[in-house]
PDB file of C-alpha atoms and ligand atoms in Angstrom:
ATOM      1  CA  MET W 233      -5.525 -25.808-207.276  1.00 44.00           C
ATOM      2  CA  ASP W 234      -5.400 -23.080-210.339  1.00 49.00           C
ATOM      3  CA  LYS W 235      -2.614 -24.016-212.495  1.00 50.00           C
ATOM      4  CA  HIS W 236      -1.739 -20.479-213.096  1.00 57.00           C
ATOM      5  CA  ASN W 237      -2.166 -19.355-209.816  1.00 78.00           C
ATOM      6  CA  ALA W 238      -0.077 -15.911-209.955  1.00 81.00           C
ATOM      7  CA  PHE W 239       0.980 -16.572-206.550  1.00 89.00           C
ATOM      8  CA  ALA W 240       2.198 -20.254-207.420  1.00 94.00           C
ATOM      9  CA  PRO W 241       3.361 -20.291-210.697  1.00 95.00           C
ATOM     10  CA  ALA W 242       3.350 -24.284-211.697  1.00 94.00           C
ATOM     11  CA  GLY W 243       7.028 -23.882-213.136  1.00 96.00           C
ATOM     12  CA  LEU W 244       7.924 -22.393-209.627  1.00 97.00           C
ATOM     13  CA  VAL W 245       6.051 -25.369-207.663  1.00 97.00           C
ATOM     14  CA  GLU W 246       7.506 -28.121-209.568  1.00 97.00           C
ATOM     15  CA  ALA W 247      10.761 -26.598-208.931  1.00 98.00           C
ATOM     16  CA  LEU W 248      10.118 -26.514-205.022  1.00 98.00           C
ATOM     17  CA  GLN W 249       8.985 -29.976-205.275  1.00 98.00           C
ATOM     18  CA  ALA W 250      12.078 -31.217-206.970  1.00 98.00           C
ATOM     19  CA  ALA W 251      14.711 -29.010-204.966  1.00 98.00           C
ATOM     20  CA  GLU W 252      17.376 -29.985-202.496  1.00 98.00           C
ATOM     21  CA  ARG W 253      18.904 -27.123-201.856  1.00 98.00           C
ATOM     22  CA  VAL W 254      16.501 -23.947-201.041  1.00 98.00           C
ATOM     23  CA  THR W 255      18.176 -20.674-200.213  1.00 98.00           C
ATOM     24  CA  VAL W 256      15.963 -17.904-198.937  1.00 98.00           C
ATOM     25  CA  LEU W 257      17.047 -14.025-198.071  1.00 98.00           C
ATOM     26  CA  THR W 258      14.631 -11.924-196.050  1.00 98.00           C
ATOM     27  CA  GLY W 259      13.969  -8.223-194.942  1.00 97.00           C
ATOM     28  CA  ALA W 260      11.877  -6.004-193.222  1.00 96.00           C
ATOM     29  CA  GLY W 261       9.158  -6.913-195.739  1.00 96.00           C
ATOM     30  CA  ILE W 262       8.286  -9.958-194.121  1.00 98.00           C
ATOM     31  CA  SER W 263       8.057  -8.168-190.821  1.00 97.00           C
ATOM     32  CA  ALA W 264       5.841  -5.830-191.986  1.00 96.00           C
ATOM     33  CA  GLU W 265       2.695  -7.984-191.682  1.00 97.00           C
ATOM     34  CA  SER W 266       3.634  -8.355-188.070  1.00 98.00           C
ATOM     35  CA  GLY W 267       3.607  -4.669-187.575  1.00 95.00           C
ATOM     36  CA  LEU W 268       7.061  -3.848-187.751  1.00 95.00           C
ATOM     37  CA  PRO W 269       7.910  -0.705-189.708  1.00 90.00           C
ATOM     38  CA  THR W 270      10.113  -1.591-192.502  1.00 91.00           C
ATOM     39  CA  PHE W 271      12.945   1.016-193.168  1.00 87.00           C
ATOM     40  CA  ARG W 272      12.118   2.754-196.170  1.00 79.00           C
ATOM     41  CA  ASP W 273       8.613   3.433-194.754  1.00 75.00           C
ATOM     42  CA  PRO W 274       8.629   6.473-193.546  1.00 73.00           C
ATOM     43  CA  MET W 275       9.609   6.655-189.480  1.00 74.00           C
ATOM     44  CA  THR W 276       6.613   7.264-187.261  1.00 71.00           C
ATOM     45  CA  GLY W 277       6.227   9.624-184.078  1.00 72.00           C
ATOM     46  CA  LEU W 278       9.274  11.101-182.694  1.00 74.00           C
ATOM     47  CA  TRP W 279      10.982   9.544-184.834  1.00 80.00           C
ATOM     48  CA  GLU W 280       9.850  10.950-187.674  1.00 80.00           C
ATOM     49  CA  LYS W 281      12.252  13.525-188.335  1.00 84.00           C
ATOM     50  CA  TYR W 282      15.177  10.806-188.769  1.00 86.00           C
ATOM     51  CA  ARG W 283      16.365   8.380-191.337  1.00 87.00           C
ATOM     52  CA  PRO W 284      17.638   5.182-190.151  1.00 87.00           C
ATOM     53  CA  GLU W 285      20.788   6.333-191.908  1.00 87.00           C
ATOM     54  CA  ASP W 286      21.153   9.172-189.476  1.00 90.00           C
ATOM     55  CA  LEU W 287      20.777   6.707-186.249  1.00 94.00           C
ATOM     56  CA  ALA W 288      22.422   3.508-187.248  1.00 95.00           C
ATOM     57  CA  THR W 289      25.938   4.480-187.493  1.00 96.00           C
ATOM     58  CA  PRO W 290      28.896   4.246-185.052  1.00 97.00           C
ATOM     59  CA  GLN W 291      29.176   8.151-186.285  1.00 97.00           C
ATOM     60  CA  ALA W 292      26.055   8.967-184.829  1.00 97.00           C
ATOM     61  CA  PHE W 293      26.293   7.136-181.585  1.00 98.00           C
ATOM     62  CA  ARG W 294      29.447   8.673-180.954  1.00 96.00           C
ATOM     63  CA  ARG W 295      27.569  12.032-181.525  1.00 96.00           C
ATOM     64  CA  ASN W 296      24.707  10.979-179.455  1.00 96.00           C
ATOM     65  CA  PRO W 297      24.698   7.937-177.737  1.00 97.00           C
ATOM     66  CA  ARG W 298      21.359   8.616-175.874  1.00 97.00           C
ATOM     67  CA  LEU W 299      19.593   9.198-179.004  1.00 96.00           C
ATOM     68  CA  VAL W 300      20.870   6.253-180.597  1.00 97.00           C
ATOM     69  CA  TRP W 301      20.132   3.715-177.672  1.00 97.00           C
ATOM     70  CA  GLU W 302      16.550   5.686-177.343  1.00 96.00           C
ATOM     71  CA  TRP W 303      15.710   4.842-180.603  1.00 94.00           C
ATOM     72  CA  TYR W 304      16.736   0.824-180.552  1.00 96.00           C
ATOM     73  CA  THR W 305      15.097   0.817-177.109  1.00 95.00           C
ATOM     74  CA  TRP W 306      11.649   2.072-179.047  1.00 93.00           C
ATOM     75  CA  ARG W 307      12.608  -0.459-181.812  1.00 94.00           C
ATOM     76  CA  ARG W 308      13.101  -3.337-179.475  1.00 96.00           C
ATOM     77  CA  LYS W 309       9.824  -2.465-177.619  1.00 96.00           C
ATOM     78  CA  LEU W 310       8.315  -3.243-180.968  1.00 95.00           C
ATOM     79  CA  VAL W 311       9.763  -6.633-181.864  1.00 97.00           C
ATOM     80  CA  GLU W 312       8.999  -7.637-178.430  1.00 97.00           C
ATOM     81  CA  GLN W 313       5.116  -7.124-179.090  1.00 97.00           C
ATOM     82  CA  ALA W 314       5.304  -8.310-182.595  1.00 98.00           C
ATOM     83  CA  ALA W 315       4.582 -12.281-183.612  1.00 98.00           C
ATOM     84  CA  PRO W 316       5.549 -14.271-186.507  1.00 98.00           C
ATOM     85  CA  ASN W 317       3.092 -14.106-189.280  1.00 98.00           C
ATOM     86  CA  ALA W 318       2.129 -16.433-191.731  1.00 98.00           C
ATOM     87  CA  GLY W 319       5.076 -15.790-194.215  1.00 98.00           C
ATOM     88  CA  HIS W 320       7.790 -17.007-191.390  1.00 98.00           C
ATOM     89  CA  ARG W 321       5.346 -19.802-190.508  1.00 98.00           C
ATOM     90  CA  ALA W 322       5.330 -21.064-194.429  1.00 98.00           C
ATOM     91  CA  LEU W 323       9.159 -20.690-194.547  1.00 98.00           C
ATOM     92  CA  VAL W 324       9.471 -23.061-191.786  1.00 98.00           C
ATOM     93  CA  THR W 325       7.033 -25.337-193.496  1.00 98.00           C
ATOM     94  CA  ILE W 326       9.212 -25.289-196.638  1.00 98.00           C
ATOM     95  CA  GLU W 327      12.485 -25.967-194.076  1.00 98.00           C
ATOM     96  CA  GLN W 328      10.783 -29.088-193.436  1.00 98.00           C
ATOM     97  CA  HIS W 329      10.500 -30.411-197.198  1.00 98.00           C
ATOM     98  CA  ILE W 330      13.801 -29.279-198.281  1.00 98.00           C
ATOM     99  CA  SER W 331      16.995 -31.170-197.243  1.00 97.00           C
ATOM    100  CA  GLU W 332      19.434 -28.346-197.746  1.00 98.00           C
ATOM    101  CA  PHE W 333      17.252 -25.417-196.811  1.00 98.00           C
ATOM    102  CA  THR W 334      19.291 -21.699-195.841  1.00 98.00           C
ATOM    103  CA  LEU W 335      17.124 -19.203-194.091  1.00 98.00           C
ATOM    104  CA  ILE W 336      19.396 -15.766-194.384  1.00 98.00           C
ATOM    105  CA  THR W 337      18.054 -13.035-192.995  1.00 98.00           C
ATOM    106  CA  GLN W 338      18.721  -8.873-192.791  1.00 97.00           C
ATOM    107  CA  ASN W 339      16.201  -8.829-190.075  1.00 98.00           C
ATOM    108  CA  VAL W 340      17.256  -8.341-186.220  1.00 98.00           C
ATOM    109  CA  ASP W 341      13.876  -9.032-184.943  1.00 98.00           C
ATOM    110  CA  SER W 342      14.231 -13.191-184.212  1.00 98.00           C
ATOM    111  CA  LEU W 343      10.633 -13.587-185.559  1.00 98.00           C
ATOM    112  CA  HIS W 344      12.124 -16.604-187.922  1.00 98.00           C
ATOM    113  CA  GLN W 345      13.251 -18.146-184.696  1.00 98.00           C
ATOM    114  CA  GLN W 346      10.130 -17.956-183.016  1.00 98.00           C
ATOM    115  CA  ALA W 347       8.043 -19.039-186.053  1.00 98.00           C
ATOM    116  CA  GLY W 348      10.529 -22.469-185.582  1.00 98.00           C
ATOM    117  CA  SER W 349      13.265 -22.049-188.589  1.00 98.00           C
ATOM    118  CA  GLN W 350      15.747 -24.010-187.540  1.00 96.00           C
ATOM    119  CA  ARG W 351      18.727 -22.768-189.289  1.00 94.00           C
ATOM    120  CA  VAL W 352      18.962 -19.019-189.401  1.00 97.00           C
ATOM    121  CA  ILE W 353      21.980 -16.717-190.684  1.00 98.00           C
ATOM    122  CA  GLU W 354      21.645 -13.275-189.104  1.00 98.00           C
ATOM    123  CA  LEU W 355      23.630 -11.058-191.776  1.00 97.00           C
ATOM    124  CA  HIS W 356      22.871  -7.957-189.760  1.00 97.00           C
ATOM    125  CA  GLY W 357      22.527  -9.376-186.106  1.00 97.00           C
ATOM    126  CA  ASN W 358      20.079  -9.113-183.543  1.00 98.00           C
ATOM    127  CA  ILE W 359      18.356  -6.323-181.989  1.00 97.00           C
ATOM    128  CA  ARG W 360      17.652  -8.423-178.744  1.00 95.00           C
ATOM    129  CA  ARG W 361      21.677  -8.647-177.965  1.00 96.00           C
ATOM    130  CA  THR W 362      23.758  -6.317-176.414  1.00 97.00           C
ATOM    131  CA  LYS W 363      27.578  -5.660-177.074  1.00 97.00           C
ATOM    132  CA  CYS W 364      29.955  -3.576-175.662  1.00 97.00           C
ATOM    133  CA  PHE W 365      30.830  -0.706-177.778  1.00 97.00           C
ATOM    134  CA  ASP W 366      34.531  -0.203-176.978  1.00 96.00           C
ATOM    135  CA  GLU W 367      35.272  -4.297-176.696  1.00 96.00           C
ATOM    136  CA  ASN W 368      33.110  -5.286-179.609  1.00 95.00           C
ATOM    137  CA  VAL W 369      31.971  -8.164-177.031  1.00 96.00           C
ATOM    138  CA  VAL W 370      28.706  -9.558-176.425  1.00 96.00           C
ATOM    139  CA  VAL W 371      27.508  -8.465-172.969  1.00 96.00           C
ATOM    140  CA  GLU W 372      25.092 -11.435-171.363  1.00 91.00           C
ATOM    141  CA  ASN W 373      22.227 -10.651-168.854  1.00 79.00           C
ATOM    142  CA  ARG W 374      23.582  -7.401-167.890  1.00 82.00           C
ATOM    143  CA  GLU W 375      21.902  -5.400-164.825  1.00 82.00           C
ATOM    144  CA  GLU W 376      18.947  -3.046-165.348  1.00 84.00           C
ATOM    145  CA  SER W 377      20.866   0.649-165.353  1.00 87.00           C
ATOM    146  CA  ALA W 378      19.382   3.917-165.141  1.00 91.00           C
ATOM    147  CA  GLU W 379      22.147   5.085-167.223  1.00 94.00           C
ATOM    148  CA  VAL W 380      21.173   5.973-170.663  1.00 95.00           C
ATOM    149  CA  PRO W 381      22.956   4.060-172.512  1.00 96.00           C
ATOM    150  CA  PRO W 382      24.170   1.598-169.790  1.00 96.00           C
ATOM    151  CA  ARG W 383      27.707   0.710-169.451  1.00 96.00           C
ATOM    152  CA  CYS W 384      29.869  -2.085-169.838  1.00 96.00           C
ATOM    153  CA  PRO W 385      30.274  -4.788-166.859  1.00 94.00           C
ATOM    154  CA  ARG W 386      33.814  -5.160-167.511  1.00 93.00           C
ATOM    155  CA  CYS W 387      35.169  -2.315-169.186  1.00 95.00           C
ATOM    156  CA  GLY W 388      32.651   0.735-168.326  1.00 95.00           C
ATOM    157  CA  GLY W 389      32.261   1.515-172.045  1.00 96.00           C
ATOM    158  CA  LEU W 390      29.213   2.274-173.739  1.00 97.00           C
ATOM    159  CA  LEU W 391      26.413  -0.490-174.337  1.00 97.00           C
ATOM    160  CA  ARG W 392      24.970  -0.570-177.765  1.00 98.00           C
ATOM    161  CA  PRO W 393      22.954  -3.198-179.483  1.00 97.00           C
ATOM    162  CA  ASP W 394      24.729  -5.783-181.514  1.00 98.00           C
ATOM    163  CA  VAL W 395      23.293  -4.946-184.916  1.00 98.00           C
ATOM    164  CA  VAL W 396      25.393  -4.301-187.856  1.00 97.00           C
ATOM    165  CA  TRP W 397      25.783  -0.285-188.606  1.00 97.00           C
ATOM    166  CA  PHE W 398      25.676   1.411-192.161  1.00 95.00           C
ATOM    167  CA  GLY W 399      29.304   1.179-192.611  1.00 94.00           C
ATOM    168  CA  GLU W 400      30.077  -1.348-190.291  1.00 96.00           C
ATOM    169  CA  GLN W 401      30.979  -5.024-191.859  1.00 95.00           C
ATOM    170  CA  LEU W 402      29.039  -8.181-191.548  1.00 96.00           C
ATOM    171  CA  PRO W 403      29.763 -11.001-189.297  1.00 94.00           C
ATOM    172  CA  GLU W 404      32.467 -12.804-191.411  1.00 95.00           C
ATOM    173  CA  GLN W 405      31.332 -16.524-190.774  1.00 96.00           C
ATOM    174  CA  ALA W 406      27.259 -15.339-191.579  1.00 97.00           C
ATOM    175  CA  PHE W 407      28.035 -13.732-194.482  1.00 97.00           C
ATOM    176  CA  HIS W 408      30.804 -16.451-195.930  1.00 97.00           C
ATOM    177  CA  THR W 409      27.932 -19.183-194.973  1.00 98.00           C
ATOM    178  CA  ALA W 410      25.354 -16.818-197.155  1.00 98.00           C
ATOM    179  CA  VAL W 411      27.663 -16.424-200.130  1.00 98.00           C
ATOM    180  CA  GLU W 412      28.006 -20.570-200.086  1.00 98.00           C
ATOM    181  CA  ALA W 413      24.271 -21.045-200.102  1.00 98.00           C
ATOM    182  CA  ALA W 414      23.619 -18.681-202.861  1.00 98.00           C
ATOM    183  CA  VAL W 415      26.247 -20.548-204.534  1.00 98.00           C
ATOM    184  CA  HIS W 416      25.045 -23.750-204.361  1.00 98.00           C
ATOM    185  CA  ALA W 417      20.779 -22.931-204.212  1.00 98.00           C
ATOM    186  CA  ASP W 418      18.557 -24.967-206.735  1.00 98.00           C
ATOM    187  CA  ILE W 419      15.754 -21.927-205.736  1.00 98.00           C
ATOM    188  CA  PHE W 420      17.365 -18.663-204.396  1.00 98.00           C
ATOM    189  CA  PHE W 421      14.433 -16.422-202.814  1.00 98.00           C
ATOM    190  CA  ALA W 422      14.610 -12.811-201.725  1.00 98.00           C
ATOM    191  CA  ILE W 423      11.422 -11.737-199.943  1.00 98.00           C
ATOM    192  CA  GLY W 424      10.664  -8.556-198.663  1.00 97.00           C
ATOM    193  CA  THR W 425      13.676  -6.800-199.430  1.00 97.00           C
ATOM    194  CA  SER W 426      14.629  -3.730-201.365  1.00 94.00           C
ATOM    195  CA  GLY W 427      17.938  -4.800-202.247  1.00 91.00           C
ATOM    196  CA  THR W 428      19.677  -1.373-201.560  1.00 89.00           C
ATOM    197  CA  VAL W 429      22.066  -2.487-198.740  1.00 90.00           C
ATOM    198  CA  GLU W 430      24.823  -4.578-199.931  1.00 91.00           C
ATOM    199  CA  PRO W 431      26.430  -7.218-199.558  1.00 92.00           C
ATOM    200  CA  ALA W 432      23.155  -8.576-198.652  1.00 93.00           C
ATOM    201  CA  ALA W 433      21.691  -7.128-201.671  1.00 93.00           C
ATOM    202  CA  SER W 434      24.110  -9.044-204.048  1.00 96.00           C
ATOM    203  CA  LEU W 435      23.306 -12.143-202.923  1.00 97.00           C
ATOM    204  CA  ALA W 436      20.383 -12.940-205.396  1.00 97.00           C
ATOM    205  CA  ARG W 437      22.824 -11.856-208.174  1.00 97.00           C
ATOM    206  CA  VAL W 438      25.269 -14.490-206.831  1.00 98.00           C
ATOM    207  CA  ALA W 439      22.780 -17.267-207.131  1.00 98.00           C
ATOM    208  CA  GLN W 440      21.524 -15.993-210.488  1.00 97.00           C
ATOM    209  CA  ARG W 441      25.198 -16.551-211.758  1.00 98.00           C
ATOM    210  CA  PHE W 442      25.112 -19.987-210.677  1.00 98.00           C
ATOM    211  CA  GLY W 443      22.256 -21.280-212.397  1.00 98.00           C
ATOM    212  CA  ALA W 444      19.541 -20.684-209.702  1.00 98.00           C
ATOM    213  CA  THR W 445      16.104 -20.219-209.965  1.00 98.00           C
ATOM    214  CA  VAL W 446      15.460 -17.131-208.511  1.00 98.00           C
ATOM    215  CA  VAL W 447      12.608 -15.523-206.996  1.00 98.00           C
ATOM    216  CA  ILE W 448      11.418 -11.784-205.808  1.00 98.00           C
ATOM    217  CA  LEU W 449       8.979 -11.552-203.485  1.00 98.00           C
ATOM    218  CA  ASN W 450       7.710  -8.137-202.932  1.00 97.00           C
ATOM    219  CA  LEU W 451       4.775  -5.506-203.016  1.00 96.00           C
ATOM    220  CA  ASP W 452       6.853  -3.420-205.780  1.00 94.00           C
ATOM    221  CA  VAL W 453       7.893  -5.742-208.583  1.00 95.00           C
ATOM    222  CA  GLU W 454       5.914  -5.882-211.713  1.00 96.00           C
ATOM    223  CA  PRO W 455       4.790  -9.894-212.144  1.00 96.00           C
ATOM    224  CA  LEU W 456       7.453 -11.840-214.109  1.00 96.00           C
ATOM    225  CA  GLU W 457       7.270 -15.703-215.037  1.00 96.00           C
ATOM    226  CA  ALA W 458      10.608 -15.981-217.043  1.00 96.00           C
ATOM    227  CA  PRO W 459      12.063 -19.198-215.832  1.00 96.00           C
ATOM    228  CA  PRO W 460      14.363 -19.502-213.793  1.00 97.00           C
ATOM    229  CA  LEU W 461      13.329 -15.742-212.770  1.00 97.00           C
ATOM    230  CA  TYR W 462      10.316 -14.983-211.166  1.00 97.00           C
ATOM    231  CA  HIS W 463       8.958 -11.825-209.758  1.00 97.00           C
ATOM    232  CA  ILE W 464       5.860 -12.257-207.893  1.00 97.00           C
ATOM    233  CA  ASN W 465       3.816  -9.179-206.930  1.00 97.00           C
ATOM    234  CA  GLY W 466       2.379  -9.529-203.321  1.00 97.00           C
ATOM    235  CA  ARG W 467       2.384  -9.911-199.407  1.00 97.00           C
ATOM    236  CA  ALA W 468       4.821 -12.485-198.449  1.00 98.00           C
ATOM    237  CA  GLY W 469       2.216 -13.429-195.672  1.00 98.00           C
ATOM    238  CA  ILE W 470      -0.339 -14.673-198.690  1.00 98.00           C
ATOM    239  CA  VAL W 471       1.998 -15.648-201.175  1.00 98.00           C
ATOM    240  CA  LEU W 472       4.422 -18.432-199.378  1.00 98.00           C
ATOM    241  CA  PRO W 473       1.561 -20.140-197.749  1.00 97.00           C
ATOM    242  CA  ALA W 474       0.231 -20.122-201.269  1.00 97.00           C
ATOM    243  CA  LEU W 475       3.259 -21.803-202.968  1.00 97.00           C
ATOM    244  CA  VAL W 476       3.318 -24.021-199.845  1.00 98.00           C
ATOM    245  CA  ARG W 477       0.101 -25.160-200.349  1.00 97.00           C
ATOM    246  CA  ALA W 478       0.399 -25.853-203.613  1.00 97.00           C
ATOM    247  CA  ALA W 479       4.018 -27.670-203.500  1.00 97.00           C
ATOM    248  CA  TRP W 480       2.545 -29.958-200.696  1.00 97.00           C
ATOM    249  CA  PRO W 481      -0.989 -29.886-200.775  1.00 95.00           C
ATOM    250  CA  GLU W 482      -1.949 -31.349-197.043  1.00 84.00           C
TER     251      GLU W 482
HETATM  252  N1  LIG J 644       5.361  -8.230-198.373  1.00 66.02           N
HETATM  253  C1  LIG J 644       6.353  -8.434-198.903  1.00 66.02           C
HETATM  254  N2  LIG J 644       7.346  -7.486-199.316  1.00 66.02           N
HETATM  255  C2  LIG J 644       6.833  -6.286-198.532  1.00 66.02           C
HETATM  256  C3  LIG J 644       5.860  -6.285-197.634  1.00 66.02           C
HETATM  257  C4  LIG J 644       4.891  -7.432-197.582  1.00 66.02           C
HETATM  258  N3  LIG J 644       4.047  -7.370-196.722  1.00 66.02           N
HETATM  259  N4  LIG J 644       5.602  -4.960-196.715  1.00 66.02           N
HETATM  260  C5  LIG J 644       7.168  -4.361-197.611  1.00 66.02           C
HETATM  261  N5  LIG J 644       7.764  -5.104-198.579  1.00 66.02           N
HETATM  262  C6  LIG J 644       8.787  -5.045-198.991  1.00 66.02           C
HETATM  263  C7  LIG J 644       9.100  -3.051-199.644  1.00 66.02           C
HETATM  264  O1  LIG J 644       8.139  -3.043-200.888  1.00 66.02           O
HETATM  265  C8  LIG J 644      10.381  -3.156-199.783  1.00 66.02           C
HETATM  266  O2  LIG J 644      10.954  -3.543-200.921  1.00 66.02           O
HETATM  267  O3  LIG J 644       9.975  -4.840-198.447  1.00 66.02           O
HETATM  268  C9  LIG J 644      10.985  -4.107-198.636  1.00 66.02           C
HETATM  269  C10 LIG J 644      11.369  -3.854-197.462  1.00 66.02           C
HETATM  270  O4  LIG J 644      12.894  -3.084-197.565  1.00 66.02           O
HETATM  271  P1  LIG J 644      13.598  -2.050-196.670  1.00 66.02           P
HETATM  272  O5  LIG J 644      12.839  -1.510-195.952  1.00 66.02           O
HETATM  273  O6  LIG J 644      14.310  -1.413-197.326  1.00 66.02           O
HETATM  274  O7  LIG J 644      14.105  -3.149-195.588  1.00 66.02           O
HETATM  275  P2  LIG J 644      15.352  -4.240-196.078  1.00 66.02           P
HETATM  276  O8  LIG J 644      15.463  -4.439-197.825  1.00 66.02           O
HETATM  277  O9  LIG J 644      15.305  -5.235-194.978  1.00 66.02           O
HETATM  278  O10 LIG J 644      16.646  -3.471-195.807  1.00 66.02           O
HETATM  279  C11 LIG J 644      17.937  -3.883-195.665  1.00 66.02           C
HETATM  280  O11 LIG J 644      18.713  -1.891-194.541  1.00 66.02           O
HETATM  281  O12 LIG J 644      18.207  -0.249-193.108  1.00 66.02           O
HETATM  282  C12 LIG J 644      19.264  -1.189-193.754  1.00 66.02           C
HETATM  283  O13 LIG J 644      20.022  -2.909-191.999  1.00 66.02           O
HETATM  284  C13 LIG J 644      18.806  -2.114-192.611  1.00 66.02           C
HETATM  285  O14 LIG J 644      18.479  -5.200-192.764  1.00 66.02           O
HETATM  286  C14 LIG J 644      18.034  -3.540-192.891  1.00 66.02           C
HETATM  287  C15 LIG J 644      18.697  -3.628-194.305  1.00 66.02           C
END
């Protein structure tokens, strides 16, 4: 193995081999290679004139519930056609080698769970789940309905996707667990996230403040190897498997 592989810096490989606690935060970038558009990509087709900030809010839903529901229906169909990629699978392998591994995701696409990740903290909910807008309670196995959006079988209120919208609180337990995992991490990876949406974006700084080795993996970072800080410029689906091969050769 080339000792100075840009995707697997020697210092990071050694740290990974020695690590007890590894915490990973993923964003839309890790699902990009599964064909799912990221948020900072311009939207396509009939959604190109909208920005997520205009649709993923309670105000937008109150103003035009049909439009917001149909945007999520479009995204859910994309998610249902997507499959985990080599980046998701590499994180499953890392989890198998690390005694305390925590995967925190901002993604709502279930691809980490589909890849086999065991401990997934969904900070922003999950597009496959639906909840009542009025009661804020998840609705399971609802009947298909011609009404758009469909209505809550209990109270008749409008149904919405169980995802966190701009301006809404994150699930409290999930965020508390995420902060704890950042504080106690030996190594903290931030993978495929633009780090523009709080409070998820602050987790890397928390980890750094508590002495973790921090790895930022993205397409838009300048490469940096300054232990305990690493910036790796590359695609998650290429870099993560390279790191796994370097740390744990077959
Ligand atoms: N490998 C690694 N990084 C990638 C790849 C890839 N193949 N493709 C894209 N990226 C990077 C982009 O450079 C960008 O920095 O992934 C990042 C995706 O950023 P965003 O689209 O902002 O997605 P994310 O950071 O997850 O957004 C956070 O914002 O819209 C809200 O709630 C939504 O959870 C989302 C949150």
